[in-house]
Short mmCIF file of C-alpha atoms and ligand atoms in Angstrom, two decimals:
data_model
loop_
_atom_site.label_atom_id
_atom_site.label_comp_id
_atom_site.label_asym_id
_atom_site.label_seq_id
_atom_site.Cartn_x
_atom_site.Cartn_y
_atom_site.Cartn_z
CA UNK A 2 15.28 -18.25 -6.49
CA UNK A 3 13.95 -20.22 -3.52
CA UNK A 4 13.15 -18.84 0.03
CA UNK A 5 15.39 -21.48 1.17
CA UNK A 6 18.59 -19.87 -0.88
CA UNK A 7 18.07 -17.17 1.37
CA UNK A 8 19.44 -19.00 4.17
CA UNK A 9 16.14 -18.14 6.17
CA UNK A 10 16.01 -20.14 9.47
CA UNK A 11 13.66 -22.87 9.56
CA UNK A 12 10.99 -20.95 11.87
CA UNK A 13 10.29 -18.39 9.27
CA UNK A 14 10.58 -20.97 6.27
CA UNK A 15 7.85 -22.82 8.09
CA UNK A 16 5.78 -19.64 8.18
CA UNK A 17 6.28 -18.66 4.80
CA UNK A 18 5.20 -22.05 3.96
CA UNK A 19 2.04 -21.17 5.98
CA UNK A 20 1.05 -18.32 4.16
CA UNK A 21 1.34 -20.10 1.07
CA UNK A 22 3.63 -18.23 -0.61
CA UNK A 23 5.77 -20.41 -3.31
CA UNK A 24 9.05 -18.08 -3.93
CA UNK A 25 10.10 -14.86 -3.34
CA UNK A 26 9.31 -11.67 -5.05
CA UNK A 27 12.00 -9.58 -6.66
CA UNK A 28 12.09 -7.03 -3.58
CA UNK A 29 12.37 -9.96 -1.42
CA UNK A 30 15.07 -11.72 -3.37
CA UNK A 31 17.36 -8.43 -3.25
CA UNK A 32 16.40 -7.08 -0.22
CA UNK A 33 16.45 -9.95 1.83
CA UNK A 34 20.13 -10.53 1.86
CA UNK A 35 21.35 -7.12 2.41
CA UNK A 36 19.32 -6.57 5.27
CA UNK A 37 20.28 -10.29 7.29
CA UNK A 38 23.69 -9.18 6.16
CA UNK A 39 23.31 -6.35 8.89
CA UNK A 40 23.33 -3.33 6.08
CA UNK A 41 20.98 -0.34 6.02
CA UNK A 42 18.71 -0.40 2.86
CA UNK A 43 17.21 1.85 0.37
CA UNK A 44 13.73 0.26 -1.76
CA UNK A 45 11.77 1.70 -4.12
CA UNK A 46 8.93 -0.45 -3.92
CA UNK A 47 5.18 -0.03 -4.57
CA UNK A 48 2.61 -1.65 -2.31
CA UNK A 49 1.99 -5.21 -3.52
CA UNK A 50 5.13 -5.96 -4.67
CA UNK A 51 5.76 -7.83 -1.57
CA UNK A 52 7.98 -5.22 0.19
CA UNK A 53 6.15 -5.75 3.80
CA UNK A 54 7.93 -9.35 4.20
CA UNK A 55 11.14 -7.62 2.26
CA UNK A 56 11.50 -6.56 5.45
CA UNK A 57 9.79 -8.25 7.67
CA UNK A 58 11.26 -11.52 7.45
CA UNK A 59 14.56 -10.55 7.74
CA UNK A 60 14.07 -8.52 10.99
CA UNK A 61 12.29 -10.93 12.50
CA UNK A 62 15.31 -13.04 12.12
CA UNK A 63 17.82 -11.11 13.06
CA UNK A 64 15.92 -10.06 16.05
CA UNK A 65 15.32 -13.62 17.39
CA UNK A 66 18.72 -14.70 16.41
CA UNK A 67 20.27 -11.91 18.73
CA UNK A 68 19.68 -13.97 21.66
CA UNK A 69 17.67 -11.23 23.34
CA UNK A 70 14.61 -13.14 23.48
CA UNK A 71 13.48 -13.90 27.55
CA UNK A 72 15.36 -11.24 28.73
CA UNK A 73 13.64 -8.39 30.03
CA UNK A 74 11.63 -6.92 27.35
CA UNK A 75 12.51 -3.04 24.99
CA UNK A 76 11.18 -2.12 21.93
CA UNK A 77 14.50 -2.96 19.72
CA UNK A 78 12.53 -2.98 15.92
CA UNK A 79 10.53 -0.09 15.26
CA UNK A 80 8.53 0.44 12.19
CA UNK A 81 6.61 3.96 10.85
CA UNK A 82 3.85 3.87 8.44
CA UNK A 83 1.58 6.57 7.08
CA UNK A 84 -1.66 5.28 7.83
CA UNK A 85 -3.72 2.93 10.42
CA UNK A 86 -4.69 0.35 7.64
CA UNK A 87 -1.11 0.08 6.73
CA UNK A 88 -0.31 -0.04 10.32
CA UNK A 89 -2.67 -2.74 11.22
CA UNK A 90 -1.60 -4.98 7.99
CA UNK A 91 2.21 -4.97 9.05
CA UNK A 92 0.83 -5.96 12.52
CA UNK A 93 -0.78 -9.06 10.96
CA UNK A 94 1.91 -10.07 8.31
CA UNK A 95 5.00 -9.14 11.05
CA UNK A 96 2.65 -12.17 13.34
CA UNK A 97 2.00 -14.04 10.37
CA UNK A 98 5.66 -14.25 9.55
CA UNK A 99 7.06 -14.62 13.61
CA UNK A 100 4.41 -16.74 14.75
CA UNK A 101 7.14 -19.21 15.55
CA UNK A 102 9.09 -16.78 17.46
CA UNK A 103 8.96 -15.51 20.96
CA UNK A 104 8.81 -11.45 19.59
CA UNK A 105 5.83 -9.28 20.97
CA UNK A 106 4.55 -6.58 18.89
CA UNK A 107 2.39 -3.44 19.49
CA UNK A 108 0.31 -1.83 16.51
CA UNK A 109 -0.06 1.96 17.57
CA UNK A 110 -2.08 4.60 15.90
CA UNK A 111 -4.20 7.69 15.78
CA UNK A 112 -8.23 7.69 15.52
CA UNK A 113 -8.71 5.95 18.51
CA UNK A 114 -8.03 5.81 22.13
CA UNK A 115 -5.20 5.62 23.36
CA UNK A 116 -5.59 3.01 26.86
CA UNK A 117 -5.86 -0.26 25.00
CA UNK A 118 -3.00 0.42 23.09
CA UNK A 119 -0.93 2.20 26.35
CA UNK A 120 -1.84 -1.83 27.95
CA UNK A 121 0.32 -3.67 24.83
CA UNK A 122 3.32 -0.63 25.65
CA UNK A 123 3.07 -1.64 29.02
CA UNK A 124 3.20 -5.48 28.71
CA UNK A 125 6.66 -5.71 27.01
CA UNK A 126 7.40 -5.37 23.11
CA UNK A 127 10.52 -6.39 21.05
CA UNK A 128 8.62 -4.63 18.01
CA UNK A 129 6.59 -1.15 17.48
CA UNK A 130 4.44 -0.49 14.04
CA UNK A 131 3.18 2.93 14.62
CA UNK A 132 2.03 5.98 12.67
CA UNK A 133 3.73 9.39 13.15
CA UNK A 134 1.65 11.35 15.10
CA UNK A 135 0.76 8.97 17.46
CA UNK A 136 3.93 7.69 18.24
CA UNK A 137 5.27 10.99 19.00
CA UNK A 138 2.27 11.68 21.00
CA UNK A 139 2.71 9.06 23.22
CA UNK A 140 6.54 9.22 23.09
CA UNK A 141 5.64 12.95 24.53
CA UNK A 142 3.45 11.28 27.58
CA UNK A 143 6.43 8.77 28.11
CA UNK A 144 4.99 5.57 27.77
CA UNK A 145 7.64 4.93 24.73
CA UNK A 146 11.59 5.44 24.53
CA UNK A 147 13.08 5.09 21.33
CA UNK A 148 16.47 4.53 22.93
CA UNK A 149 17.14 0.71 22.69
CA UNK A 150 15.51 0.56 18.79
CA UNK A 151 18.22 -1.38 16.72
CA UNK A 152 16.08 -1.82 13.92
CA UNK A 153 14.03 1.12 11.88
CA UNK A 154 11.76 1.07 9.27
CA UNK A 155 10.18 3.90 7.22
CA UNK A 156 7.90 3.01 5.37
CA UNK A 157 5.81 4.54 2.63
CA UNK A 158 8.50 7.17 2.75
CA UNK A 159 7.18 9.28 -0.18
CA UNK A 160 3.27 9.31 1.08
CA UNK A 161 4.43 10.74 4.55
CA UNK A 162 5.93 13.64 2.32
CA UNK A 163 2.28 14.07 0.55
CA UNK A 164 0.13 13.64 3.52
CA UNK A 165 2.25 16.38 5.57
CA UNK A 166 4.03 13.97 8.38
CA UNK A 167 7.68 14.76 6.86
CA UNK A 168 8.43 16.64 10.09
CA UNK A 169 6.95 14.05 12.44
CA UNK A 170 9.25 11.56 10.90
CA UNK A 171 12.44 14.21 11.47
CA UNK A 172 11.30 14.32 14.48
CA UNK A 173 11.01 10.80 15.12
CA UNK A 174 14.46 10.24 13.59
CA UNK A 175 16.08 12.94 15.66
CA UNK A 176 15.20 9.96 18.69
CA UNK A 177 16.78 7.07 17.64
CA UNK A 178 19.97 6.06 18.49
CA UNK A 179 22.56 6.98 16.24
CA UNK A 180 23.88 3.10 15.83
CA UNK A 181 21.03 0.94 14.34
CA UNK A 182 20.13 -0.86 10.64
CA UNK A 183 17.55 1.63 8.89
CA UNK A 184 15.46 -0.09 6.07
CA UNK A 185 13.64 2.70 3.77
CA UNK A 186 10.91 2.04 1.60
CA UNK A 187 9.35 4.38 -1.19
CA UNK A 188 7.33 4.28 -3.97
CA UNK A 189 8.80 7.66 -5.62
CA UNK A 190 11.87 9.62 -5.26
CA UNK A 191 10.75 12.71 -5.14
CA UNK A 192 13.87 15.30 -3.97
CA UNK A 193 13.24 16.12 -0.42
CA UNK A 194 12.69 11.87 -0.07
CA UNK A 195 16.03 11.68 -1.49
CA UNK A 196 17.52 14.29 1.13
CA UNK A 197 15.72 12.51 4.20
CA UNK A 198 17.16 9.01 2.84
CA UNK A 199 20.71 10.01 2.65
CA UNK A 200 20.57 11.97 6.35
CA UNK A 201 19.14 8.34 7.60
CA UNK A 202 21.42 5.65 5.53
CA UNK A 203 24.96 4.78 5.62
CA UNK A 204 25.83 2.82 2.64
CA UNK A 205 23.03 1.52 1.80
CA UNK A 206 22.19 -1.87 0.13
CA UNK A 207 19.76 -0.15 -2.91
CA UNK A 208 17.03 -2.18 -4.37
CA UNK A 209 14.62 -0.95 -7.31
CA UNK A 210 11.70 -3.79 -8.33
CA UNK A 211 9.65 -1.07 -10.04
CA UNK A 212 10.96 2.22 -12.09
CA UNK A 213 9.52 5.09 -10.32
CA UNK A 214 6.90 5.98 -12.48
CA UNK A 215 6.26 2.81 -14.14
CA UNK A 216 2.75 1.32 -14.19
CA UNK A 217 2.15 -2.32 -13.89
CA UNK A 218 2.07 -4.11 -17.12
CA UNK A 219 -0.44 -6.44 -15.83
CA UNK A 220 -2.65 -3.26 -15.24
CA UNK A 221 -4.92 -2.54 -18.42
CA UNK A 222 -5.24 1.10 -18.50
CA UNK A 223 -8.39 2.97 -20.36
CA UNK A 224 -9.46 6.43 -20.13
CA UNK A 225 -12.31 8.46 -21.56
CA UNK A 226 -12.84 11.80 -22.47
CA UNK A 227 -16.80 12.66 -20.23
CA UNK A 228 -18.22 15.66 -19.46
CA UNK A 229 -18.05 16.75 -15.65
CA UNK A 230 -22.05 16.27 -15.31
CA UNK A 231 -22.21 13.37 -17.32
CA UNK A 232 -19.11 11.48 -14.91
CA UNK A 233 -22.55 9.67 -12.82
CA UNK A 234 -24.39 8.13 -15.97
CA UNK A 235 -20.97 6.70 -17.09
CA UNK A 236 -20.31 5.69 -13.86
CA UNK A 237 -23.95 3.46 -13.58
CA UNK A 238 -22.96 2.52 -17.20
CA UNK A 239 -19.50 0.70 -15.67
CA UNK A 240 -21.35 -0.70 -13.24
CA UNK A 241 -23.85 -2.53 -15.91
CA UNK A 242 -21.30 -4.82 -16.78
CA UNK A 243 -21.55 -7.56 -14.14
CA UNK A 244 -18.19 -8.69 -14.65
CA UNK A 245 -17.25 -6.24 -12.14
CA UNK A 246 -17.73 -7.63 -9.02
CA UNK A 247 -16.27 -5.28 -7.06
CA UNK A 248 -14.77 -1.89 -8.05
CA UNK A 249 -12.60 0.52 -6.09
CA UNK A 250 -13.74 4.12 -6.96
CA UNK A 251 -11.34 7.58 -6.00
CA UNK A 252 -12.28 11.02 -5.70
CA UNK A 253 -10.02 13.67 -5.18
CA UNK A 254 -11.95 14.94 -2.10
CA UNK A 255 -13.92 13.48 1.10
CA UNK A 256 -16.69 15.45 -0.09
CA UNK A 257 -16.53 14.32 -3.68
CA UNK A 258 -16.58 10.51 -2.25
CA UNK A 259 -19.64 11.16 -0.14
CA UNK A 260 -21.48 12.67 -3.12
CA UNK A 261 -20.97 10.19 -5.50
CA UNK A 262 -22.00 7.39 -2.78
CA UNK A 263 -25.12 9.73 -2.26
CA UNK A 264 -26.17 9.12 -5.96
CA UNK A 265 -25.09 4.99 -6.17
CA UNK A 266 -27.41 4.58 -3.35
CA UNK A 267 -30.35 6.55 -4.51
CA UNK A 268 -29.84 4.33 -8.15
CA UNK A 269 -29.83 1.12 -5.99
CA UNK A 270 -26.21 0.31 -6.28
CA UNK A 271 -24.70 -0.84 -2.74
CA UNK A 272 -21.55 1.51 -2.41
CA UNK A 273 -19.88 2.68 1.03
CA UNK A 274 -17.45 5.81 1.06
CA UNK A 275 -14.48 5.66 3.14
CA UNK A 276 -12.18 8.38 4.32
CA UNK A 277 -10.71 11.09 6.55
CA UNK A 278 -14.00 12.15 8.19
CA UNK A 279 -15.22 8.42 8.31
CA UNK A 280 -14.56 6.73 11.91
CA UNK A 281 -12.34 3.97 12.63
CA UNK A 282 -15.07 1.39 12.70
CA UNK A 283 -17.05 3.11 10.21
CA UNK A 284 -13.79 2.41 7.61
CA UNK A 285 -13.38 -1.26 8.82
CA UNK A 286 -16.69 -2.23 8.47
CA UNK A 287 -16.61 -0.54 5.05
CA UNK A 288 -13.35 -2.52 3.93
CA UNK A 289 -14.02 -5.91 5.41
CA UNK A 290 -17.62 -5.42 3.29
CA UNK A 291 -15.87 -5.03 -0.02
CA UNK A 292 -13.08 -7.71 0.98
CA UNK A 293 -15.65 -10.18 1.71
CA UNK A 294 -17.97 -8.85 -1.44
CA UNK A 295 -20.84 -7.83 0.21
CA UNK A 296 -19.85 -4.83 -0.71
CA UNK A 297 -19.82 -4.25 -4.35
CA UNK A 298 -18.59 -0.09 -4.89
CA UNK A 299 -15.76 1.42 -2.39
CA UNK A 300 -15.33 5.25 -3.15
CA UNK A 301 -11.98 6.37 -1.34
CA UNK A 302 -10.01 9.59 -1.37
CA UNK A 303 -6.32 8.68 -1.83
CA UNK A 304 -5.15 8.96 2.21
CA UNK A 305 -8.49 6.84 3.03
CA UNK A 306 -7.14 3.97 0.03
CA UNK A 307 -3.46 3.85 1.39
CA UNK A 308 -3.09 0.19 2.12
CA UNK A 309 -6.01 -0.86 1.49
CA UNK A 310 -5.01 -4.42 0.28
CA UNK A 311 -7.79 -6.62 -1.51
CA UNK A 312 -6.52 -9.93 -3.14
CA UNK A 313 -8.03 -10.22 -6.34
CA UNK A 314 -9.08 -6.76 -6.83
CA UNK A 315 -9.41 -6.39 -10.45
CA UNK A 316 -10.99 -2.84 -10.88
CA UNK A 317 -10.18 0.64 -10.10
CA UNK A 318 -12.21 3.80 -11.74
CA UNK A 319 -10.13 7.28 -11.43
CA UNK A 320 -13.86 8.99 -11.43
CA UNK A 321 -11.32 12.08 -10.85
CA UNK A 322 -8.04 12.21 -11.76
CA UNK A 323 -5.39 13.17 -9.22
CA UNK A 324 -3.79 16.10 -9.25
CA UNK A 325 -0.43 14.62 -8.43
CA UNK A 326 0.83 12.48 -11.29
CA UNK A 327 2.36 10.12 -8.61
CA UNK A 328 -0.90 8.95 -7.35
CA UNK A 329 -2.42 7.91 -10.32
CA UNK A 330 0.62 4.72 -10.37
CA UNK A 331 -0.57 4.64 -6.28
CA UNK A 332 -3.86 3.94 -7.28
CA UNK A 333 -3.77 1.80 -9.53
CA UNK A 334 -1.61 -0.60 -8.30
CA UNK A 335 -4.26 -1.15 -5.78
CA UNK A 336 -5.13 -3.74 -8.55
CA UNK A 337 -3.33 -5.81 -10.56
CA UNK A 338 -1.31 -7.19 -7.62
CA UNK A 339 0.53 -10.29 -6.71
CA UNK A 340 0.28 -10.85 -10.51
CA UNK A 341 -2.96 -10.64 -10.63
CA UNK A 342 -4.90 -9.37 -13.48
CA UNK A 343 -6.22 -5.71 -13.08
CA UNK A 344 -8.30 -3.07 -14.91
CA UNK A 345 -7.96 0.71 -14.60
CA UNK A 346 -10.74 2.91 -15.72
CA UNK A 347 -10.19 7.29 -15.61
CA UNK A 348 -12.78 9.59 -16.73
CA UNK A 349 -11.22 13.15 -17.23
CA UNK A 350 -13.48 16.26 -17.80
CA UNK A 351 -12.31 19.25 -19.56
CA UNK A 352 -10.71 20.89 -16.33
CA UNK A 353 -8.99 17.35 -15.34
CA UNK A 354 -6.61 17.62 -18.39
CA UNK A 355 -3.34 19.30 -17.33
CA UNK A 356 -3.77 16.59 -14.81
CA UNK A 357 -3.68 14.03 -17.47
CA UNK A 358 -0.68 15.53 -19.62
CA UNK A 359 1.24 15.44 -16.22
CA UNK A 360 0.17 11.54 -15.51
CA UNK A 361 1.03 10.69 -19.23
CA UNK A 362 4.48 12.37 -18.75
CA UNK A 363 4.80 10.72 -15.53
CA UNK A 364 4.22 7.34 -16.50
CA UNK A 365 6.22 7.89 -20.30
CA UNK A 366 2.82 6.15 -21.89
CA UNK A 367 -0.48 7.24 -23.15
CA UNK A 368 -3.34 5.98 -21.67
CA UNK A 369 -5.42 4.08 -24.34
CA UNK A 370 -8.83 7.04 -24.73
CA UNK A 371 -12.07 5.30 -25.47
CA UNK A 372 -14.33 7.49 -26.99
CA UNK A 373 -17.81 9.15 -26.50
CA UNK A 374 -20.59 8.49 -27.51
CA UNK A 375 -19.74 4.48 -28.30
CA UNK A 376 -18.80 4.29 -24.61
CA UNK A 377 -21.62 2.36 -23.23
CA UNK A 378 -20.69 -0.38 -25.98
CA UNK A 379 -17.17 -0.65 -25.21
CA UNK A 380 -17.90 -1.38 -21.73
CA UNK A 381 -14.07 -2.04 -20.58
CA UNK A 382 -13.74 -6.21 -21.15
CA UNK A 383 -11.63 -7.46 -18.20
CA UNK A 384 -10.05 -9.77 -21.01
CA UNK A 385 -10.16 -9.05 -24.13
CA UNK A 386 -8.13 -6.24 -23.81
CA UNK A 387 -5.96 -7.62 -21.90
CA UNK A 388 -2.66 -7.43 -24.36
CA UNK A 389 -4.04 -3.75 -25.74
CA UNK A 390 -0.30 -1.74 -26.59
CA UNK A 391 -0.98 1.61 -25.35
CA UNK A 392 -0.99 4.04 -28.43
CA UNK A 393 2.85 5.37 -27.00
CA UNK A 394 5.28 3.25 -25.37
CA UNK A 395 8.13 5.52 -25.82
CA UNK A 396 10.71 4.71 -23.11
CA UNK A 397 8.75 2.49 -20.91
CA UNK A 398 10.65 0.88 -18.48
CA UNK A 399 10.94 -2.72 -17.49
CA UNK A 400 7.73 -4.31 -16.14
CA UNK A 401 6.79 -5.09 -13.10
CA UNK A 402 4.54 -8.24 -13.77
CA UNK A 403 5.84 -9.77 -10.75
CA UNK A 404 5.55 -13.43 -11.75
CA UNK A 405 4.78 -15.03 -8.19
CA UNK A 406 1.86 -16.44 -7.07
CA UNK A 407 0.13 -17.76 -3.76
CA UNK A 408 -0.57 -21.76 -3.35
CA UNK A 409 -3.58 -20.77 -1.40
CA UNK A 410 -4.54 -17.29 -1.43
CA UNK A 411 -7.71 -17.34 0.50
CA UNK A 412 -6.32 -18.33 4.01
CA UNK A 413 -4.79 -14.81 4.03
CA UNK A 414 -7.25 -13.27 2.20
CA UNK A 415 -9.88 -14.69 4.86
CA UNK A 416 -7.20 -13.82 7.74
CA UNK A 417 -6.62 -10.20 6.25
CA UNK A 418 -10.48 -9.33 6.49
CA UNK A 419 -11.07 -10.64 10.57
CA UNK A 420 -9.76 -7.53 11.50
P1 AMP B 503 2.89 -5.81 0.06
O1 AMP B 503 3.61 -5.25 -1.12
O2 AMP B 503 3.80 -6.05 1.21
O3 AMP B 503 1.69 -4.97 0.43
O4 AMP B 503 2.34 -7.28 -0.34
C1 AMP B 503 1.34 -7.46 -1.30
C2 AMP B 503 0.67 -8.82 -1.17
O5 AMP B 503 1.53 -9.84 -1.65
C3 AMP B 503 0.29 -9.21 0.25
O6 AMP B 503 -1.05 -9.64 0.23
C4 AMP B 503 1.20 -10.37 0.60
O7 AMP B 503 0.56 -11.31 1.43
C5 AMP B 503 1.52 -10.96 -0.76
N1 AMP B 503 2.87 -11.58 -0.84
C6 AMP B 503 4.01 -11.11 -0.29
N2 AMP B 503 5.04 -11.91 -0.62
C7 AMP B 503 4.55 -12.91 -1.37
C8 AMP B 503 5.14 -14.06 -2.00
N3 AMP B 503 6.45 -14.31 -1.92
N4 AMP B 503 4.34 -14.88 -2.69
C9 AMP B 503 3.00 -14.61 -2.77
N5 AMP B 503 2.39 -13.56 -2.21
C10 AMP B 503 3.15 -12.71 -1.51
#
């Protein structure tokens, strides 16, 4: 499959080209065509499987091909994302992807004031990326109508269910004009996900690249068994191995990130925590540190880590596992992406194991255990192991090794970070 057997207009081609990318992923590939062919769409996609140009591209082309472009200017695409880091990154790969198109986009969301972003509203847009509350906010003030959107996108369907914003996006949906494509994109299917897709969709187009609780084969996945005091010596014992360049650490709570930052500073390690409490600039200058590798240990809480996208990141530690079996695949397909090699670490203490029965049932595998007291020499080897069969595979399905790489994948890694 070629971008070009998508019957993508030369514009976009040209961009694609730009970016570097060399074929389409499988969400692309199937989602592509359903949504140029003017259908509304149900994914179940993971982050970094490609799904932000599944849709992306495709809008962008139908919206400059409508022949609205020049005329006087209404939001007509409008796309909802849980978080600000997701928000911005659509922002840059929806201008990355139309940069030889006429469409003007707006990036709204909360954190931060409101006038700069009131300005782009008040310029003109074609195209809206916004995050719940703040769109409703300043739908409320009336510097927004959703009246003339054609085009909707929910994304990250299943994390606005976990971080509370289901009702913002009713809301939000209860706004839009009746007659318009919707494209919906989740990781999970949880129930009420399902219920909210089938209100929104007629007919839709259905895409799966990933079973829903499938982990990346490309991910390798070890876990061991440490005592809840013990969890910061093992920790400084990970970070001994100076193959790990850069590690992306999660805590269950802000707290819990802070802490553990607290002690990697006080044993010399350069680590920056990053979450709900954290300001806006405080998190960006934390992220573009650890993108550009100045910054060797991020510790995030899951809401902070949504979209966080790092090329190349090879290394995620679960220094607590989650409590909801769903985040654990979340998390650790922060690495591994694009096809990318990637490395999963978990500690679980005593208390943490219900959490691991329900991850292990989840994901229909058993997470390889190292054991104590040989830990510190069976450092995880990002190599060696890399073919490890975890002790169960019973009923594992399909992979999600998505085969496609980038020509060039610093010029968008560089790009990604200016922000
Ligand atoms: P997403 O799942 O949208 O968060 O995308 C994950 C990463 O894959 C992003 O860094 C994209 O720039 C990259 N990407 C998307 N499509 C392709 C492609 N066809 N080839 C190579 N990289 C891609």
């Amino acid at each position: 499959m070629t971008f070009q057997s998508l019957k993508l207009a030369d514009y976009i081609l040209k961009a694609i080209q730009e970016e570097g990318y060399e074929k389409p992923t499988p969400v692309q590939s199937e989602a592509i065509p359903i949504v140029l062919s003017g259908r509304d769409l149900l994914a179940c996609a993971q982050t970094g499987t490609g799904k932000t140009a599944a849709f992306a591209i495709p809008m962008i082309q139908l919206m400059q091909e409508s022949n609205q472009m020049g005329k006087q200017k209404r939001i007509r695409g409008l796309v909802v994302t849980p978080t600000r880091e997701l928000a911005i990154q659509i922002h840059e790969s929806f201008g990355a992807y139309g940069r030889h198109t006429g469409i003007k986009q707006a990036v709204i969301f909360g954190g931060v004031k409101q006038e700069s972003q009131v300005r782009a509203l008040k310029a003109g847009i074609d195209l809206l990326i916004a995050t719940p509350g703040r769109l409703l906010d300043l739908i409320q003030q009336g510097y927004i109508s959703l009246k003339d959107i054609e085009f909707f996108v929910l994304d990250e369907a299943d994390r606005m269910l976990d971080m509370g914003f289901i009702h913002d996006v009713k809301k939000i949906i209860k706004v839009l004009p009746q007659r318009k494509q919707s494209l919906f994109f989740s990781a999970t299917m949880p129930d009420e996900i399902t219920k909210l897709a089938n209100v929104l969709l007629y007919k839709p187009g259905k895409v799966e690249v990933t079973p829903v609780s499938s982990t990346a084969e490309t991910i390798n996945q070890k876990l061991y068994y440490v005592e809840k005091g013990e969890k910061n010596t093992q920790l400084l014992n990970i970070l001994d191995n100076k193959d790990i360049r850069s590690i992306l650490v999660f805590t269950r709570t802000k707290h819990g990130a802070d802490k553990v930052v607290k002690f990697l500073i006080k044993s010399n390690v350069k680590a920056m925590a990053i979450h709900g409490n954290k300001s806006q600039n405080a998190r960006q200058n934390a992220l573009n540190g650890f993108k550009d590798g100045s910054l060797r240990v991020l510790v995030a809480t899951d809401i902070a880590a949504r979209g966080i996208d790092v090329e190349e990141l090879e290394w995620v530690l679960n220094y607590e596992l989650p409590n909801i079996p769903e985040t654990y695949v979340h998390r650790i397909g922060r690495t591994g992406r694009a096809g990318n090699k990637g490395s999963a670490i978990s500690f679980c203490a005593e208390d943490e194991r219900p959490y691991l029965k329900s991850i292990e049932k989840l994901i229909r595998l058993s997470i390889p255990k190292l054991n104590q007291p040989s830990f510190s020499n069976t450092k995880p080897e990002p190599t060696a192991q890399r073919n490890d069969k975890p002790a169960q595979t019973a009923n594992r399905q399909g992979s999600s090794n998505y085969g496609y790489k980038k020509k060039n994948n610093k010029s968008s890694y560089n790009k990604r970070s200016a922000y």
